mmCIF file of C-alpha atoms in Angstrom:
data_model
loop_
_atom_site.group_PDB
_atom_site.id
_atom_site.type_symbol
_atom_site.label_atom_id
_atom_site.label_comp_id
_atom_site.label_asym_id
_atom_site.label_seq_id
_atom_site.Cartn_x
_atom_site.Cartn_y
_atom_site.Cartn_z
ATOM 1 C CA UNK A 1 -50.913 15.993 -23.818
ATOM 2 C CA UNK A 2 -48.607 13.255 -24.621
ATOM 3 C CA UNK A 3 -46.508 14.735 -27.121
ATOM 4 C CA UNK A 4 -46.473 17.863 -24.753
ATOM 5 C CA UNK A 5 -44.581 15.573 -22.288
ATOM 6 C CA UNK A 6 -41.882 14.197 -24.763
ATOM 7 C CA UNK A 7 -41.174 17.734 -25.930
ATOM 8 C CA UNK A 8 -40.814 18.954 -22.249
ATOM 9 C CA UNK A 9 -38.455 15.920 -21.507
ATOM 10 C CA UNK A 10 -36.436 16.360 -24.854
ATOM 11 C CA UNK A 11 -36.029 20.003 -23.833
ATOM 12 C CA UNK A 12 -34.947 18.964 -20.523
ATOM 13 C CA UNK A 13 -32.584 16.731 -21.250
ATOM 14 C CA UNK A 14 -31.217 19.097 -24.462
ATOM 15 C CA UNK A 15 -30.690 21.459 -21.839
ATOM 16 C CA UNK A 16 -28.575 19.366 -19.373
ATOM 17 C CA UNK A 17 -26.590 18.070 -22.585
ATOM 18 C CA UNK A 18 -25.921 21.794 -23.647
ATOM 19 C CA UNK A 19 -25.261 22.650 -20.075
ATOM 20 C CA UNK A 20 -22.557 19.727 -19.810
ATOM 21 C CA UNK A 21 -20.832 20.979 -22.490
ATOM 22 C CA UNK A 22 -20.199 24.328 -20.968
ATOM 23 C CA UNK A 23 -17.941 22.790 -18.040
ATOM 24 C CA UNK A 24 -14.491 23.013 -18.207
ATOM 25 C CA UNK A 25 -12.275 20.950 -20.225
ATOM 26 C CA UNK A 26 -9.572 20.241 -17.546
ATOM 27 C CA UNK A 27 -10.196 19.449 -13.662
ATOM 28 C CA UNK A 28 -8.316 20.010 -10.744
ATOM 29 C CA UNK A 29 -9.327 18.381 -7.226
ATOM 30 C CA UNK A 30 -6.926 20.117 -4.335
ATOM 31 C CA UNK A 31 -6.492 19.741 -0.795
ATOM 32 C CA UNK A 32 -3.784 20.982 2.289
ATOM 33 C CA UNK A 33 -3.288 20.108 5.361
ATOM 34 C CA UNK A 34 -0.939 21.637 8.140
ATOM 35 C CA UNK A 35 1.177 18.947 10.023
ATOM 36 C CA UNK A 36 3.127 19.586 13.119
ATOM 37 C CA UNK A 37 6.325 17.096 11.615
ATOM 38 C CA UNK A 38 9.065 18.234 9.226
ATOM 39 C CA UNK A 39 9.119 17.032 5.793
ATOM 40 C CA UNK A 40 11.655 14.472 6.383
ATOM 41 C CA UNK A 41 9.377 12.874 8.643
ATOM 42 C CA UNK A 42 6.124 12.881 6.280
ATOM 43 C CA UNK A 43 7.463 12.116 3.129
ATOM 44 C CA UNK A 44 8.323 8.930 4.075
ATOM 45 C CA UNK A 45 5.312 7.527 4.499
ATOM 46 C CA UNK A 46 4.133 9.473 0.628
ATOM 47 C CA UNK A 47 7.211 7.728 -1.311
ATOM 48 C CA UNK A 48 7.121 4.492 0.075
ATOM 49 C CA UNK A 49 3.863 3.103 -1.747
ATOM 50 C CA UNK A 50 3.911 0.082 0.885
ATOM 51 C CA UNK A 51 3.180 2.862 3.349
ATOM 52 C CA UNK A 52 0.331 3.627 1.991
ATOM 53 C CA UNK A 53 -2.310 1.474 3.823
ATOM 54 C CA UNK A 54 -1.636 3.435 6.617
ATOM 55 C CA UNK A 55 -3.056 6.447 6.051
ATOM 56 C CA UNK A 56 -4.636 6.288 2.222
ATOM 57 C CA UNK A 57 -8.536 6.865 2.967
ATOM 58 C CA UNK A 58 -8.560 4.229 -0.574
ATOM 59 C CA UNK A 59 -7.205 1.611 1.538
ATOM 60 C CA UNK A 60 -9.613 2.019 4.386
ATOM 61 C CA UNK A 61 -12.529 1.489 1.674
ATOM 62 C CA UNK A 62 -11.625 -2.118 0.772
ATOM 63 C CA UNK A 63 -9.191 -3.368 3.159
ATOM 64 C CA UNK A 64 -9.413 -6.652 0.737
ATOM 65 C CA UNK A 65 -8.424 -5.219 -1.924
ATOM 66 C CA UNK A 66 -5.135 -6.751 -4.158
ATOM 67 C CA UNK A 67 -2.426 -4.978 -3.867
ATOM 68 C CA UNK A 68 0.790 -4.947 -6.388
ATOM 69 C CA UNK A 69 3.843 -3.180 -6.304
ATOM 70 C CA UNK A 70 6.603 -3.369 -9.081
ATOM 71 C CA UNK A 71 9.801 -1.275 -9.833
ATOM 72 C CA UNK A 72 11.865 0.142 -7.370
ATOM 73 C CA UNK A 73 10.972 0.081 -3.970
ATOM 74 C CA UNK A 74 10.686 4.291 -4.464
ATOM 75 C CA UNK A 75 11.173 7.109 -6.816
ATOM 76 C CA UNK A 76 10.642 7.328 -10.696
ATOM 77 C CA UNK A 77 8.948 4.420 -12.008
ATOM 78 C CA UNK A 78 8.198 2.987 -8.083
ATOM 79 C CA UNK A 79 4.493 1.312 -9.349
ATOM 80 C CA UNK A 80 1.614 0.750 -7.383
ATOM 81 C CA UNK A 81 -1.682 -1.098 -8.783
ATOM 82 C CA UNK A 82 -4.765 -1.993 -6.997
ATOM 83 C CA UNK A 83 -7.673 -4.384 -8.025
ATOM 84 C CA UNK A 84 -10.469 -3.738 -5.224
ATOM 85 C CA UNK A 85 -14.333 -3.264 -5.127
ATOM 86 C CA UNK A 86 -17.092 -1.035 -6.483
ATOM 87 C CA UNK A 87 -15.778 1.524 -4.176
ATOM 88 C CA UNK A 88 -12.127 1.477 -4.964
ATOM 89 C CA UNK A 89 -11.522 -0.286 -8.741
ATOM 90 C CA UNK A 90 -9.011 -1.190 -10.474
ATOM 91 C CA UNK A 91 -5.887 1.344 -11.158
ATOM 92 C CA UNK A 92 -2.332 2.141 -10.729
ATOM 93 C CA UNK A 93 -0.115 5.446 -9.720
ATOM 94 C CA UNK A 94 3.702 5.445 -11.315
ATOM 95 C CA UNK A 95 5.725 7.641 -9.654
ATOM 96 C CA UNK A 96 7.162 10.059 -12.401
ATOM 97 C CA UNK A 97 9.341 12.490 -10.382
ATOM 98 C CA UNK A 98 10.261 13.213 -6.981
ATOM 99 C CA UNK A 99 12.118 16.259 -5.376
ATOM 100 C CA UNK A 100 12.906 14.703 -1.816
ATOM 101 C CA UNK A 101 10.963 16.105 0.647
ATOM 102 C CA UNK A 102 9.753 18.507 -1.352
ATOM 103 C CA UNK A 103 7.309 16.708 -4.484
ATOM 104 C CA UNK A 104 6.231 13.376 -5.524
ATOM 105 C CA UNK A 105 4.608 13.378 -8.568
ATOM 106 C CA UNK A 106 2.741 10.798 -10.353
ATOM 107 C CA UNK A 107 0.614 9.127 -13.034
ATOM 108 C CA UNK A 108 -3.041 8.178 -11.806
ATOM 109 C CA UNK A 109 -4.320 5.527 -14.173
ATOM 110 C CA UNK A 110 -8.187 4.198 -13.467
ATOM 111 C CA UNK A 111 -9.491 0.973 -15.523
ATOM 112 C CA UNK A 112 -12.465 0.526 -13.496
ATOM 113 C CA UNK A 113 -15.314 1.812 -12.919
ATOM 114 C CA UNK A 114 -14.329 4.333 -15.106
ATOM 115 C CA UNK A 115 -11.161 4.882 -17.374
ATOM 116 C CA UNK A 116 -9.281 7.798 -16.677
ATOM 117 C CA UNK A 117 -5.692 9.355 -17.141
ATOM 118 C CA UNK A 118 -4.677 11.825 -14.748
ATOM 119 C CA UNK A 119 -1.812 13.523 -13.128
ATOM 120 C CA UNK A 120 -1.469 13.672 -9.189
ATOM 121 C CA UNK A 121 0.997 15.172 -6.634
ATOM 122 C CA UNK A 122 2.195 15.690 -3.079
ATOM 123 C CA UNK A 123 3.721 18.747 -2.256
ATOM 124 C CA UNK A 124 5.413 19.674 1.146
ATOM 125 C CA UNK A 125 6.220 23.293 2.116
ATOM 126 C CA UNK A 126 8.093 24.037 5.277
ATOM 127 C CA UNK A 127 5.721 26.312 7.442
ATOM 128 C CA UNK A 128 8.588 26.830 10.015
ATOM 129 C CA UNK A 129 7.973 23.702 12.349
ATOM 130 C CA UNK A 130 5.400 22.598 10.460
ATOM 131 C CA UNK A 131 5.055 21.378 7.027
ATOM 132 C CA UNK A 132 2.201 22.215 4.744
ATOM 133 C CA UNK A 133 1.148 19.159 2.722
ATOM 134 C CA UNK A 134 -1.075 19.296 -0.676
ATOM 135 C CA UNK A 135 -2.377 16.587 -2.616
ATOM 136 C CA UNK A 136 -4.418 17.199 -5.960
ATOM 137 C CA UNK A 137 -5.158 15.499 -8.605
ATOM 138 C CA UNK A 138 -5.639 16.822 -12.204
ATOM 139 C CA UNK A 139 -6.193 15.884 -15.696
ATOM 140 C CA UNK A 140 -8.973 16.326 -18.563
ATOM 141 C CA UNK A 141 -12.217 16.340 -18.721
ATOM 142 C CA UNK A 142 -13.584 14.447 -21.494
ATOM 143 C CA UNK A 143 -17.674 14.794 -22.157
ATOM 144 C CA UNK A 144 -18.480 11.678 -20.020
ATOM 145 C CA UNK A 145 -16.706 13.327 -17.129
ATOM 146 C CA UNK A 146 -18.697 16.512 -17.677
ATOM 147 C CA UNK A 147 -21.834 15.108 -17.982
ATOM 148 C CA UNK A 148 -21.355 13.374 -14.276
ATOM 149 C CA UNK A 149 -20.299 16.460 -12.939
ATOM 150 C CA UNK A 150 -24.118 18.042 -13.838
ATOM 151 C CA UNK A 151 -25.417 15.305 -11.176
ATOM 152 C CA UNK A 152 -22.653 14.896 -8.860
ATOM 153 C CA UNK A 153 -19.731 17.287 -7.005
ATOM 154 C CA UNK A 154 -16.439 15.455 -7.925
ATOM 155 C CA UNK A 155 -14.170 18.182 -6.221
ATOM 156 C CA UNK A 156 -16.328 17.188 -2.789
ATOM 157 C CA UNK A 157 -16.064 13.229 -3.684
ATOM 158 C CA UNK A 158 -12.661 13.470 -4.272
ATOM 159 C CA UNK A 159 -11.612 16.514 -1.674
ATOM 160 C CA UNK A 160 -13.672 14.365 1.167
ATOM 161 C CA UNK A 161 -11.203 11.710 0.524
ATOM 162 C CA UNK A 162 -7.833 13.774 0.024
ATOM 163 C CA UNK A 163 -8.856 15.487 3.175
ATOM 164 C CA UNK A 164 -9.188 11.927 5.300
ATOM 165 C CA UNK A 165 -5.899 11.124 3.925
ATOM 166 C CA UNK A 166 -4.224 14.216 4.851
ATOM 167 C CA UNK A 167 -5.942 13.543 8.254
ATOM 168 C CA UNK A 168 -4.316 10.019 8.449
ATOM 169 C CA UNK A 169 -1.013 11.382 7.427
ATOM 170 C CA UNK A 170 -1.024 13.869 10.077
ATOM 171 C CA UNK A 171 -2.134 11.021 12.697
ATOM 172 C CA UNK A 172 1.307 9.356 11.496
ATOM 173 C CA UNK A 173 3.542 11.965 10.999
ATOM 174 C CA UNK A 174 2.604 14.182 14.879
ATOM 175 C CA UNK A 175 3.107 10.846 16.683
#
């Protein structure tokens, strides 16, 4: 009976290991939001990293959080790192190009709770007098990352948050 057990829960967990392996190896975590602003009005608060706290659903999770900022105030190489709790970590985004009102890309770099290099942007598309806004986030997906995402929906983790961001955005930007 025993040994019936342990081959059952061997099997089980071969299974999930094999089944991990089959995800993909890249990710991409996407969200959009219609705001009734122009561009010129939202991007603003996107470039400006100081802007950030209000509207970034991160912020709201650990309002104590340390905040740095380094390099120019915006644009290429405009650096934003964050030390907070269990629920936010320890990172920092580097701004690697921006098309004014238009894209700001960046660098996503986790430390804590888990270490992670991805890529992130903003993009803003005129929707005649309304801009559409999209953030994602994308990168690889090492083992680790697919083994997690057999127990756990990243894209709804990560979506739930883009999409109270985008909500806070559009809070700012329609006032």
């Amino acid at each position: 009976m025993l040994w019936t057990i342990l081959i059952i829960i061997a099997v089980v967990i071969a299974a999930i290991l094999i089944f991990a392996a089959t995800k993909p190896d890249v990710f991409r975590i996407q969200r959009s939001a219609t705001i009734a602003a122009p561009a010129d009005k939202i991007f603003p608060h996107l470039v400006d990293f100081q802007r950030w706290p209000s509207w970034s659903p991160y912020e709201k999770k650990d309002p104590a959080m340390k905040r740095t900022f380094s390099g120019p105030a915006t644009g290429p190489g405009a650096i934003y790192a964050w030390d907070g709790d269990k629920n936010i970590g320890q990172g920092r985004i580097e701004v690697t190009d921006v098309s004014p009102n238009a894209r700001l890309a960046f660098n996503l770099i986790m430390l804590r709770p888990f270490a992670a290099h991805n890529k992130g942007e903003f993009t803003l598309e005129p929707q005649g007098n309304a801009t559409l806004v999209t953030w994602a986030m994308h990168g690889p997906a090492p083992y680790f990352s697919k083994l997690m995402q057999v127990f756990c929906n990243m894209d709804r983790m990560v979506g739930g948050d883009f999409e109270k961001g985008l909500a806070g955005l559009k809070a700012i930007a329609e006032k």
